[in-house]
Amino acid sequence: MKKRFGALAPAILLLLVVGVASIGTGAYAYFIDRANSNNNTFTAASLDLKVNGTENLDQAFTVSNMVPGGSTIGAYNLTNAGTTTGYLNFEFEVVDYENGLLAPEIEAGDDGTTGELSQFVYLSLYVDENHDGEFNGNDIQIYYDPVSIIQSPQPSLNVELGAGQSLEVVASFYWQPTDNDNKAMTDSFTLGITFVLSQLQQA
Ligand SMILES: [Ca+2]
Ligand SMILES: [Ca+2]
Ligand SMILES: [Ca+2]
């Protein structure tokens, strides 16, 4: 009898071990169910600024035979064709040309060093919020001064432009008459405007 029990002991011990192990791994068949959130996708947004529907607008203004008291006006349509809100700011580049020195220029004290036209022509640049072609109401003034000083640091305006939104920027040029207008005879200037749309507001 003692001998038979001794022979069964390893088997009983094995059952005990399996039982304890089963409790430890939780292998009993309780109910279970799962629900899923599949194909989570992450895509970058875009900022895509267009002026009059293009990336590089050439010669929006070509004005010849300017005279004191003369003016010209035009408008840009700016669109954020991207998918996230941007903030609009402005950069400018002016280059003056003398184009020869006439007697009236010399008599006015012009030394031919550089052209003077940009000192006489004022630019009024503004966001025309109410689209009436005039600076009024809640319109946002971007610049109002002689063109010659437009390259000096300008305050950041950070005009908000939402995804898919457009706004109108009006540029109005006016030759403010002075006693020195003769200095600008035959002179010319080129003006480049860069519209900058950025995700963050500029300092
Ligand atoms: Ca000249
Ligand atoms: Ca207006
Ligand atoms: Ca001149």
PDB file of C-alpha atoms and ligand atoms in Angstrom:
ATOM      1  CA  MET A   1       0.000   0.000   0.000  1.00  0.00           C
ATOM      2  CA  LYS A   2       2.695   2.365   0.943  1.00  0.00           C
ATOM      3  CA  LYS A   3       4.541   1.469  -2.172  1.00  0.00           C
ATOM      4  CA  ARG A   4       1.517   2.220  -4.479  1.00  0.00           C
ATOM      5  CA  PHE A   5       0.921   5.620  -2.904  1.00  0.00           C
ATOM      6  CA  GLY A   6       4.569   6.392  -3.365  1.00  0.00           C
ATOM      7  CA  ALA A   7       4.258   5.642  -7.062  1.00  0.00           C
ATOM      8  CA  LEU A   8       1.241   8.042  -7.427  1.00  0.00           C
ATOM      9  CA  ALA A   9       2.891  10.957  -5.584  1.00  0.00           C
ATOM     10  CA  PRO A  10       4.612  12.559  -8.648  1.00  0.00           C
ATOM     11  CA  ALA A  11       1.317  12.567 -10.591  1.00  0.00           C
ATOM     12  CA  ILE A  12      -0.586  14.256  -7.737  1.00  0.00           C
ATOM     13  CA  LEU A  13       2.192  16.798  -7.356  1.00  0.00           C
ATOM     14  CA  LEU A  14       2.048  17.549 -11.113  1.00  0.00           C
ATOM     15  CA  LEU A  15      -1.726  18.167 -10.950  1.00  0.00           C
ATOM     16  CA  LEU A  16      -1.240  20.540  -8.044  1.00  0.00           C
ATOM     17  CA  VAL A  17       1.447  22.444  -9.923  1.00  0.00           C
ATOM     18  CA  VAL A  18      -0.714  22.738 -13.086  1.00  0.00           C
ATOM     19  CA  GLY A  19      -3.657  23.931 -10.969  1.00  0.00           C
ATOM     20  CA  VAL A  20      -1.646  26.677  -9.315  1.00  0.00           C
ATOM     21  CA  ALA A  21      -0.131  27.717 -12.658  1.00  0.00           C
ATOM     22  CA  SER A  22      -3.610  27.926 -14.209  1.00  0.00           C
ATOM     23  CA  ILE A  23      -4.786  30.300 -11.466  1.00  0.00           C
ATOM     24  CA  GLY A  24      -1.705  32.443 -12.016  1.00  0.00           C
ATOM     25  CA  THR A  25      -2.195  32.917 -15.797  1.00  0.00           C
ATOM     26  CA  GLY A  26      -5.974  33.446 -15.672  1.00  0.00           C
ATOM     27  CA  ALA A  27      -6.684  30.898 -18.348  1.00  0.00           C
ATOM     28  CA  TYR A  28     -10.306  30.410 -17.309  1.00  0.00           C
ATOM     29  CA  ALA A  29     -12.918  31.125 -20.013  1.00  0.00           C
ATOM     30  CA  TYR A  30     -14.636  34.324 -18.829  1.00  0.00           C
ATOM     31  CA  PHE A  31     -16.499  36.467 -21.404  1.00  0.00           C
ATOM     32  CA  ILE A  32     -14.319  38.896 -23.409  1.00  0.00           C
ATOM     33  CA  ASP A  33     -14.916  41.344 -26.274  1.00  0.00           C
ATOM     34  CA  ARG A  34     -12.963  44.096 -28.050  1.00  0.00           C
ATOM     35  CA  ALA A  35     -13.801  47.242 -30.017  1.00  0.00           C
ATOM     36  CA  ASN A  36     -11.293  48.977 -32.323  1.00  0.00           C
ATOM     37  CA  SER A  37     -10.245  52.437 -33.500  1.00  0.00           C
ATOM     38  CA  ASN A  38      -8.629  51.619 -36.840  1.00  0.00           C
ATOM     39  CA  ASN A  39      -6.555  53.491 -39.448  1.00  0.00           C
ATOM     40  CA  ASN A  40      -5.852  56.585 -37.419  1.00  0.00           C
ATOM     41  CA  THR A  41      -4.136  58.877 -39.958  1.00  0.00           C
ATOM     42  CA  PHE A  42      -2.071  61.993 -39.447  1.00  0.00           C
ATOM     43  CA  THR A  43      -1.493  64.439 -42.331  1.00  0.00           C
ATOM     44  CA  ALA A  44       0.344  67.784 -42.326  1.00  0.00           C
ATOM     45  CA  ALA A  45      -1.579  70.962 -43.095  1.00  0.00           C
ATOM     46  CA  SER A  46      -0.533  73.497 -45.728  1.00  0.00           C
ATOM     47  CA  LEU A  47      -0.115  77.222 -46.172  1.00  0.00           C
ATOM     48  CA  ASP A  48      -0.393  78.277 -49.814  1.00  0.00           C
ATOM     49  CA  LEU A  49      -0.622  81.989 -50.543  1.00  0.00           C
ATOM     50  CA  LYS A  50      -1.666  83.184 -53.971  1.00  0.00           C
ATOM     51  CA  VAL A  51      -1.807  86.746 -55.283  1.00  0.00           C
ATOM     52  CA  ASN A  52      -4.390  87.187 -58.026  1.00  0.00           C
ATOM     53  CA  GLY A  53      -4.446  83.409 -58.312  1.00  0.00           C
ATOM     54  CA  THR A  54      -0.730  82.948 -58.932  1.00  0.00           C
ATOM     55  CA  GLU A  55       2.550  82.589 -57.071  1.00  0.00           C
ATOM     56  CA  ASN A  56       4.427  85.328 -58.915  1.00  0.00           C
ATOM     57  CA  LEU A  57       2.451  88.247 -60.245  1.00  0.00           C
ATOM     58  CA  ASP A  58       4.431  90.248 -62.797  1.00  0.00           C
ATOM     59  CA  GLN A  59       4.003  93.966 -63.437  1.00  0.00           C
ATOM     60  CA  ALA A  60       0.669  94.526 -61.743  1.00  0.00           C
ATOM     61  CA  PHE A  61       1.506  98.200 -62.213  1.00  0.00           C
ATOM     62  CA  THR A  62       3.244  99.694 -65.249  1.00  0.00           C
ATOM     63  CA  VAL A  63       2.845 103.451 -65.041  1.00  0.00           C
ATOM     64  CA  SER A  64       4.561 105.787 -67.498  1.00  0.00           C
ATOM     65  CA  ASN A  65       4.623 109.561 -67.941  1.00  0.00           C
ATOM     66  CA  MET A  66       3.866 110.291 -64.295  1.00  0.00           C
ATOM     67  CA  VAL A  67       3.407 113.965 -63.386  1.00  0.00           C
ATOM     68  CA  PRO A  68       3.055 115.834 -60.077  1.00  0.00           C
ATOM     69  CA  GLY A  69      -0.512 115.527 -58.835  1.00  0.00           C
ATOM     70  CA  GLY A  70      -1.035 112.289 -60.770  1.00  0.00           C
ATOM     71  CA  SER A  71      -2.300 109.092 -59.205  1.00  0.00           C
ATOM     72  CA  THR A  72      -3.016 105.482 -59.971  1.00  0.00           C
ATOM     73  CA  ILE A  73      -4.767 102.742 -58.036  1.00  0.00           C
ATOM     74  CA  GLY A  74      -4.967  98.968 -58.210  1.00  0.00           C
ATOM     75  CA  ALA A  75      -5.868  95.984 -56.068  1.00  0.00           C
ATOM     76  CA  TYR A  76      -4.463  92.603 -55.198  1.00  0.00           C
ATOM     77  CA  ASN A  77      -6.560  89.593 -54.299  1.00  0.00           C
ATOM     78  CA  LEU A  78      -4.751  87.447 -51.740  1.00  0.00           C
ATOM     79  CA  THR A  79      -5.956  83.900 -51.077  1.00  0.00           C
ATOM     80  CA  ASN A  80      -4.871  81.336 -48.518  1.00  0.00           C
ATOM     81  CA  ALA A  81      -5.316  78.217 -50.667  1.00  0.00           C
ATOM     82  CA  GLY A  82      -3.905  76.073 -47.867  1.00  0.00           C
ATOM     83  CA  THR A  83      -5.649  74.190 -45.106  1.00  0.00           C
ATOM     84  CA  THR A  84      -4.669  76.124 -41.989  1.00  0.00           C
ATOM     85  CA  THR A  85      -4.849  79.722 -40.789  1.00  0.00           C
ATOM     86  CA  GLY A  86      -1.891  81.981 -41.557  1.00  0.00           C
ATOM     87  CA  TYR A  87      -0.766  85.482 -40.647  1.00  0.00           C
ATOM     88  CA  LEU A  88      -0.010  87.935 -43.427  1.00  0.00           C
ATOM     89  CA  ASN A  89       2.901  90.375 -43.433  1.00  0.00           C
ATOM     90  CA  PHE A  90       4.618  92.461 -46.089  1.00  0.00           C
ATOM     91  CA  GLU A  91       8.138  93.000 -47.437  1.00  0.00           C
ATOM     92  CA  PHE A  92       9.195  95.673 -49.918  1.00  0.00           C
ATOM     93  CA  GLU A  93      12.063  96.436 -52.248  1.00  0.00           C
ATOM     94  CA  VAL A  94      12.546  99.743 -54.063  1.00  0.00           C
ATOM     95  CA  VAL A  95      15.159 100.604 -56.688  1.00  0.00           C
ATOM     96  CA  ASP A  96      15.490 104.156 -58.064  1.00  0.00           C
ATOM     97  CA  TYR A  97      16.800 105.093 -61.503  1.00  0.00           C
ATOM     98  CA  GLU A  98      17.925 108.567 -62.654  1.00  0.00           C
ATOM     99  CA  ASN A  99      17.558 107.878 -66.384  1.00  0.00           C
ATOM    100  CA  GLY A 100      19.701 110.849 -67.327  1.00  0.00           C
ATOM    101  CA  LEU A 101      19.899 114.330 -65.857  1.00  0.00           C
ATOM    102  CA  LEU A 102      17.939 117.117 -67.541  1.00  0.00           C
ATOM    103  CA  ALA A 103      18.630 120.843 -67.132  1.00  0.00           C
ATOM    104  CA  PRO A 104      15.518 121.356 -64.947  1.00  0.00           C
ATOM    105  CA  GLU A 105      16.762 118.587 -62.643  1.00  0.00           C
ATOM    106  CA  ILE A 106      20.221 120.199 -62.353  1.00  0.00           C
ATOM    107  CA  GLU A 107      18.648 123.609 -61.713  1.00  0.00           C
ATOM    108  CA  ALA A 108      16.594 122.004 -58.925  1.00  0.00           C
ATOM    109  CA  GLY A 109      19.814 120.776 -57.297  1.00  0.00           C
ATOM    110  CA  ASP A 110      19.832 117.190 -58.554  1.00  0.00           C
ATOM    111  CA  ASP A 111      23.356 115.733 -58.735  1.00  0.00           C
ATOM    112  CA  GLY A 112      22.445 112.595 -60.647  1.00  0.00           C
ATOM    113  CA  THR A 113      23.523 110.278 -57.826  1.00  0.00           C
ATOM    114  CA  THR A 114      20.240 108.399 -57.888  1.00  0.00           C
ATOM    115  CA  GLY A 115      16.670 108.857 -59.015  1.00  0.00           C
ATOM    116  CA  GLU A 116      14.286 110.807 -56.787  1.00  0.00           C
ATOM    117  CA  LEU A 117      10.841 109.786 -58.001  1.00  0.00           C
ATOM    118  CA  SER A 118      10.189 107.437 -55.066  1.00  0.00           C
ATOM    119  CA  GLN A 119      10.657 110.399 -52.698  1.00  0.00           C
ATOM    120  CA  PHE A 120       7.704 112.215 -54.266  1.00  0.00           C
ATOM    121  CA  VAL A 121       5.267 109.370 -54.846  1.00  0.00           C
ATOM    122  CA  TYR A 122       3.217 108.306 -51.834  1.00  0.00           C
ATOM    123  CA  LEU A 123       1.875 104.796 -51.486  1.00  0.00           C
ATOM    124  CA  SER A 124      -1.259 104.065 -49.519  1.00  0.00           C
ATOM    125  CA  LEU A 125      -1.488 100.294 -49.100  1.00  0.00           C
ATOM    126  CA  TYR A 126      -4.381  98.830 -47.134  1.00  0.00           C
ATOM    127  CA  VAL A 127      -6.599  95.821 -46.657  1.00  0.00           C
ATOM    128  CA  ASP A 128      -9.924  96.913 -48.084  1.00  0.00           C
ATOM    129  CA  GLU A 129     -12.202  95.114 -45.631  1.00  0.00           C
ATOM    130  CA  ASN A 130     -15.407  96.559 -47.067  1.00  0.00           C
ATOM    131  CA  HIS A 131     -14.293  96.243 -50.712  1.00  0.00           C
ATOM    132  CA  ASP A 132     -15.178  99.790 -51.707  1.00  0.00           C
ATOM    133  CA  GLY A 133     -11.762 100.807 -53.064  1.00  0.00           C
ATOM    134  CA  GLU A 134     -11.296 103.511 -50.446  1.00  0.00           C
ATOM    135  CA  PHE A 135      -9.482 103.572 -47.124  1.00  0.00           C
ATOM    136  CA  ASN A 136     -12.222 103.820 -44.528  1.00  0.00           C
ATOM    137  CA  GLY A 137     -14.198 101.904 -41.901  1.00  0.00           C
ATOM    138  CA  ASN A 138     -12.354  98.885 -40.546  1.00  0.00           C
ATOM    139  CA  ASP A 139      -9.789  98.832 -43.373  1.00  0.00           C
ATOM    140  CA  ILE A 140      -6.273  97.933 -42.191  1.00  0.00           C
ATOM    141  CA  GLN A 141      -3.531 100.400 -43.162  1.00  0.00           C
ATOM    142  CA  ILE A 142      -0.421  98.529 -44.246  1.00  0.00           C
ATOM    143  CA  TYR A 143       1.621 101.526 -45.359  1.00  0.00           C
ATOM    144  CA  TYR A 144       1.205 105.233 -45.959  1.00  0.00           C
ATOM    145  CA  ASP A 145       4.345 107.229 -46.767  1.00  0.00           C
ATOM    146  CA  PRO A 146       6.619 108.085 -49.679  1.00  0.00           C
ATOM    147  CA  VAL A 147       7.670 104.939 -51.519  1.00  0.00           C
ATOM    148  CA  SER A 148      11.338 105.805 -50.820  1.00  0.00           C
ATOM    149  CA  ILE A 149      11.170 104.859 -47.139  1.00  0.00           C
ATOM    150  CA  ILE A 150       9.111 101.701 -47.507  1.00  0.00           C
ATOM    151  CA  GLN A 151      12.183  99.488 -47.093  1.00  0.00           C
ATOM    152  CA  SER A 152      12.817 100.721 -43.557  1.00  0.00           C
ATOM    153  CA  PRO A 153      11.507  98.264 -40.937  1.00  0.00           C
ATOM    154  CA  GLN A 154       7.724  98.201 -40.937  1.00  0.00           C
ATOM    155  CA  PRO A 155       5.597  97.003 -38.006  1.00  0.00           C
ATOM    156  CA  SER A 156       4.317  93.451 -38.297  1.00  0.00           C
ATOM    157  CA  LEU A 157       0.591  93.522 -38.954  1.00  0.00           C
ATOM    158  CA  ASN A 158      -0.146  89.788 -38.759  1.00  0.00           C
ATOM    159  CA  VAL A 159      -3.392  90.047 -40.722  1.00  0.00           C
ATOM    160  CA  GLU A 160      -5.226  86.778 -40.094  1.00  0.00           C
ATOM    161  CA  LEU A 161      -6.111  84.822 -43.221  1.00  0.00           C
ATOM    162  CA  GLY A 162      -8.026  81.589 -42.638  1.00  0.00           C
ATOM    163  CA  ALA A 163      -7.839  78.493 -44.818  1.00  0.00           C
ATOM    164  CA  GLY A 164      -9.648  79.145 -48.080  1.00  0.00           C
ATOM    165  CA  GLN A 165     -10.191  82.809 -47.264  1.00  0.00           C
ATOM    166  CA  SER A 166      -9.334  85.775 -49.470  1.00  0.00           C
ATOM    167  CA  LEU A 167      -8.815  89.467 -48.858  1.00  0.00           C
ATOM    168  CA  GLU A 168      -8.278  92.508 -51.008  1.00  0.00           C
ATOM    169  CA  VAL A 169      -5.229  94.754 -50.713  1.00  0.00           C
ATOM    170  CA  VAL A 170      -5.479  98.121 -52.435  1.00  0.00           C
ATOM    171  CA  ALA A 171      -2.398 100.031 -53.584  1.00  0.00           C
ATOM    172  CA  SER A 172      -2.940 103.724 -54.282  1.00  0.00           C
ATOM    173  CA  PHE A 173      -0.032 105.830 -55.607  1.00  0.00           C
ATOM    174  CA  TYR A 174      -0.088 109.615 -55.569  1.00  0.00           C
ATOM    175  CA  TRP A 175       2.589 112.119 -56.596  1.00  0.00           C
ATOM    176  CA  GLN A 176       2.316 114.731 -53.868  1.00  0.00           C
ATOM    177  CA  PRO A 177       3.389 118.028 -55.541  1.00  0.00           C
ATOM    178  CA  THR A 178       6.288 119.917 -53.939  1.00  0.00           C
ATOM    179  CA  ASP A 179       8.669 122.761 -54.887  1.00  0.00           C
ATOM    180  CA  ASN A 180      11.299 120.196 -55.891  1.00  0.00           C
ATOM    181  CA  ASP A 181       9.333 118.094 -58.363  1.00  0.00           C
ATOM    182  CA  ASN A 182      11.738 118.979 -61.180  1.00  0.00           C
ATOM    183  CA  LYS A 183      14.327 116.729 -59.506  1.00  0.00           C
ATOM    184  CA  ALA A 184      12.294 113.707 -60.538  1.00  0.00           C
ATOM    185  CA  MET A 185      11.957 114.437 -64.249  1.00  0.00           C
ATOM    186  CA  THR A 186      12.617 111.288 -66.298  1.00  0.00           C
ATOM    187  CA  ASP A 187      13.297 109.330 -63.076  1.00  0.00           C
ATOM    188  CA  SER A 188      11.744 105.955 -62.384  1.00  0.00           C
ATOM    189  CA  PHE A 189      11.565 103.371 -59.645  1.00  0.00           C
ATOM    190  CA  THR A 190      10.668  99.721 -59.398  1.00  0.00           C
ATOM    191  CA  LEU A 191       8.735  98.432 -56.413  1.00  0.00           C
ATOM    192  CA  GLY A 192       8.555  94.809 -55.347  1.00  0.00           C
ATOM    193  CA  ILE A 193       6.020  93.681 -52.776  1.00  0.00           C
ATOM    194  CA  THR A 194       6.289  90.294 -51.113  1.00  0.00           C
ATOM    195  CA  PHE A 195       3.242  89.025 -49.258  1.00  0.00           C
ATOM    196  CA  VAL A 196       4.348  86.653 -46.496  1.00  0.00           C
ATOM    197  CA  LEU A 197       1.917  84.159 -44.979  1.00  0.00           C
ATOM    198  CA  SER A 198       3.205  82.351 -41.891  1.00  0.00           C
ATOM    199  CA  GLN A 199       1.769  79.953 -39.364  1.00  0.00           C
ATOM    200  CA  LEU A 200       2.973  81.993 -36.412  1.00  0.00           C
ATOM    201  CA  GLN A 201       2.523  85.702 -35.884  1.00  0.00           C
ATOM    202  CA  GLN A 202       5.706  87.662 -36.622  1.00  0.00           C
ATOM    203  CA  ALA A 203       7.330  89.772 -33.926  1.00  0.00           C
TER     204      ALA A 203
HETATM  205 CA    CA B   1      16.390 112.040 -64.253  1.00  0.00          CA
HETATM  206 CA    CA B   2     -12.524 100.413 -47.843  1.00  0.00          CA
HETATM  207 CA    CA B   3      16.432 113.029 -60.786  1.00  0.00          CA
END
